[in-house]
Short mmCIF file of C-alpha atoms in Angstrom, two decimals:
data_model
loop_
_atom_site.label_atom_id
_atom_site.label_comp_id
_atom_site.label_asym_id
_atom_site.label_seq_id
_atom_site.Cartn_x
_atom_site.Cartn_y
_atom_site.Cartn_z
CA MET A 244 11.75 -21.97 20.22
CA PRO A 245 11.68 -19.55 17.24
CA VAL A 246 14.95 -18.81 15.55
CA THR A 247 15.71 -15.13 15.03
CA PRO A 248 17.80 -14.53 11.90
CA THR A 249 20.85 -12.36 12.34
CA LEU A 250 21.81 -9.81 9.73
CA PHE A 251 25.35 -8.53 9.73
CA VAL A 252 26.49 -5.11 8.59
CA ARG A 253 29.96 -4.07 7.65
CA GLU A 254 31.54 -1.49 9.96
CA ASN A 255 35.18 -0.45 9.52
CA ALA A 256 36.15 -3.62 7.60
CA ARG A 257 34.49 -5.86 10.24
CA TYR A 258 31.06 -7.35 10.44
CA ALA A 259 28.77 -6.75 13.39
CA PRO A 260 25.20 -7.85 14.16
CA ALA A 261 22.65 -5.43 12.75
CA GLY A 262 20.18 -3.63 14.96
CA ALA A 263 16.43 -3.80 14.54
CA GLU A 264 16.30 -0.53 12.59
CA GLN A 265 18.96 -1.76 10.15
CA VAL A 266 17.02 -4.99 9.58
CA ILE A 267 13.80 -3.04 8.93
CA GLN A 268 15.62 -0.70 6.54
CA ALA A 269 17.08 -3.69 4.65
CA ALA A 270 13.62 -5.28 4.40
CA GLN A 271 12.12 -2.05 3.05
CA GLU A 272 14.86 -1.88 0.41
CA ILE A 273 14.03 -5.44 -0.66
CA VAL A 274 10.33 -4.56 -0.96
CA GLU A 275 11.22 -1.51 -3.05
CA ALA A 276 13.43 -3.59 -5.35
CA ARG A 277 10.70 -6.24 -5.84
CA MET A 278 8.10 -3.75 -7.06
CA VAL A 279 9.50 -1.63 -9.84
CA ARG A 280 7.76 0.46 -12.45
CA GLY A 281 5.99 -1.86 -14.87
CA THR A 282 5.06 -4.57 -12.33
CA SER A 283 1.64 -6.01 -13.19
CA PHE A 284 -1.21 -5.66 -10.69
CA LYS A 285 -3.80 -7.79 -12.51
CA ASP A 286 -4.08 -10.30 -9.67
CA PRO A 287 -5.58 -9.15 -6.33
CA ALA A 288 -3.05 -11.37 -4.51
CA VAL A 289 -0.20 -9.23 -5.89
CA ALA A 290 -1.85 -6.09 -4.52
CA CYS A 291 -2.50 -7.74 -1.15
CA ASP A 292 1.12 -8.87 -0.84
CA PHE A 293 2.47 -5.50 -1.96
CA PHE A 294 0.39 -3.42 0.44
CA ARG A 295 0.91 -5.87 3.31
CA ASP A 296 4.67 -5.39 2.92
CA LYS A 297 4.28 -1.61 2.70
CA LEU A 298 1.71 -0.97 5.42
CA GLY A 299 1.54 -3.96 7.74
CA HIS A 300 4.10 -2.62 10.21
CA ARG A 301 2.77 0.93 10.48
CA GLU A 302 1.61 2.19 13.89
CA ARG A 303 -0.80 4.77 12.45
CA GLU A 304 -3.35 4.43 9.71
CA VAL A 305 -1.94 5.23 6.27
CA PHE A 306 -4.01 5.49 3.09
CA ALA A 307 -1.95 4.71 -0.01
CA ALA A 308 -2.40 3.95 -3.70
CA VAL A 309 -0.63 2.40 -6.63
CA MET A 310 -1.11 4.35 -9.82
CA LEU A 311 -1.42 2.06 -12.83
CA ASP A 312 -1.31 2.41 -16.60
CA ALA A 313 -3.99 1.05 -18.97
CA ARG A 314 -2.51 -2.46 -18.70
CA HIS A 315 -2.53 -2.32 -14.88
CA ARG A 316 1.23 -1.94 -14.62
CA LEU A 317 2.78 0.07 -11.80
CA ILE A 318 3.52 3.73 -12.47
CA ALA A 319 4.05 4.78 -8.85
CA TYR A 320 3.27 4.04 -5.21
CA THR A 321 2.00 7.01 -3.22
CA GLU A 322 1.13 7.42 0.45
CA LEU A 323 -1.70 9.92 0.27
CA PHE A 324 -3.00 10.38 3.82
CA GLN A 325 -1.72 9.68 7.33
CA GLY A 326 -4.05 9.38 10.26
CA THR A 327 -4.24 8.25 13.84
CA ILE A 328 -4.28 4.77 15.36
CA ASP A 329 -7.87 4.22 14.23
CA GLY A 330 -8.58 6.41 11.22
CA ALA A 331 -7.40 8.56 8.34
CA GLU A 332 -9.41 11.16 6.49
CA VAL A 333 -9.54 10.47 2.74
CA HIS A 334 -10.22 13.22 0.19
CA PRO A 335 -11.22 11.95 -3.29
CA ARG A 336 -10.07 15.26 -4.80
CA GLU A 337 -6.48 14.65 -3.65
CA VAL A 338 -6.52 11.06 -4.88
CA ALA A 339 -7.73 12.27 -8.29
CA LYS A 340 -5.05 15.01 -8.42
CA HIS A 341 -2.29 12.45 -7.88
CA ALA A 342 -3.76 10.07 -10.46
CA LEU A 343 -4.10 12.82 -13.06
CA ARG A 344 -0.60 14.15 -12.36
CA LEU A 345 0.83 10.69 -13.11
CA ASN A 346 -1.52 10.05 -16.05
CA ALA A 347 -2.89 6.93 -14.35
CA ALA A 348 -5.64 4.97 -16.09
CA ALA A 349 -6.44 2.93 -12.99
CA LEU A 350 -5.48 2.63 -9.37
CA ILE A 351 -5.65 0.39 -6.37
CA VAL A 352 -5.98 1.96 -2.94
CA ALA A 353 -5.17 0.48 0.43
CA HIS A 354 -4.99 1.36 4.06
CA ASN A 355 -3.88 -0.38 7.20
CA HIS A 356 -5.69 -1.11 10.42
CA PRO A 357 -3.04 -0.84 13.17
CA SER A 358 -5.34 -2.93 15.39
CA GLY A 359 -4.67 -5.92 13.11
CA ASP A 360 -8.37 -6.45 12.28
CA ILE A 361 -8.66 -6.66 8.49
CA GLU A 362 -12.44 -6.62 8.28
CA PRO A 363 -13.48 -3.48 6.33
CA SER A 364 -15.67 -1.10 8.30
CA ALA A 365 -18.80 0.59 6.98
CA ALA A 366 -16.70 3.77 6.62
CA ASP A 367 -14.12 1.84 4.55
CA ARG A 368 -16.83 0.62 2.19
CA ALA A 369 -18.37 4.10 1.96
CA VAL A 370 -15.07 5.79 1.06
CA THR A 371 -14.47 3.10 -1.55
CA ALA A 372 -17.83 3.84 -3.18
CA ARG A 373 -17.15 7.60 -3.11
CA LEU A 374 -13.70 7.14 -4.63
CA LYS A 375 -14.96 4.81 -7.35
CA GLN A 376 -17.73 7.24 -8.29
CA SER A 377 -15.45 10.31 -8.22
CA LEU A 378 -12.67 8.69 -10.24
CA ALA A 379 -15.11 7.32 -12.83
CA LEU A 380 -16.01 10.90 -13.75
CA LEU A 381 -12.38 11.32 -14.83
CA ASP A 382 -12.19 7.94 -16.66
CA ILE A 383 -9.92 6.50 -13.98
CA ARG A 384 -10.86 3.02 -12.78
CA LEU A 385 -10.65 2.05 -9.13
CA LEU A 386 -9.72 -1.63 -9.33
CA ASP A 387 -9.49 -2.57 -5.67
CA HIS A 388 -9.29 -1.42 -2.07
CA VAL A 389 -7.00 -3.53 0.10
CA VAL A 390 -7.21 -3.51 3.89
CA VAL A 391 -4.06 -4.55 5.75
CA GLY A 392 -3.76 -5.65 9.36
CA GLY A 393 -0.29 -6.77 10.40
CA ARG A 394 0.66 -9.75 8.22
CA SER A 395 -2.89 -10.22 6.84
CA SER A 396 -4.79 -8.41 4.13
CA ILE A 397 -8.03 -8.62 2.19
CA SER A 398 -9.17 -7.42 -1.22
CA MET A 399 -12.58 -5.78 -1.50
CA ALA A 400 -12.60 -6.64 -5.22
CA ALA A 401 -12.03 -10.32 -4.44
CA ARG A 402 -15.06 -10.16 -2.14
CA GLY A 403 -17.14 -8.66 -4.97
CA TRP A 404 -17.53 -5.29 -3.25
CA LEU A 405 -16.14 -3.17 -6.07
#
């Protein structure tokens, strides 16, 4: 039988069991604290772990990016597009605007599949190619595209698709 950990919160000088929302909020704060400006994203496993923590629990598709400096260190995390349960429309122009605004030299993009299936679709691969080509015109490197499904994730760069 699985053991469910109990988190306690302080209420009026007493401790009480935390609700599900409080546990989720605490977990999100831990994720935020683990990835601070300057964190290195040179290893695809770091990107997979980071985006899995950020997007794995989402009920709708979210397309996000980490903006990186020339040494592939974190400048900022940005959720760029929100979609439905099975898709999100991605606009390379908007991705480029965010990257230029933050003076990013490189970026890693990711999106989740609420279905849990992490296999990239043909549309996922096509948008990756469009983004890579568009960003290259601005001297911004697209390093990876991570697909997240629940507690699993894959790196397109690790598969040699970038």
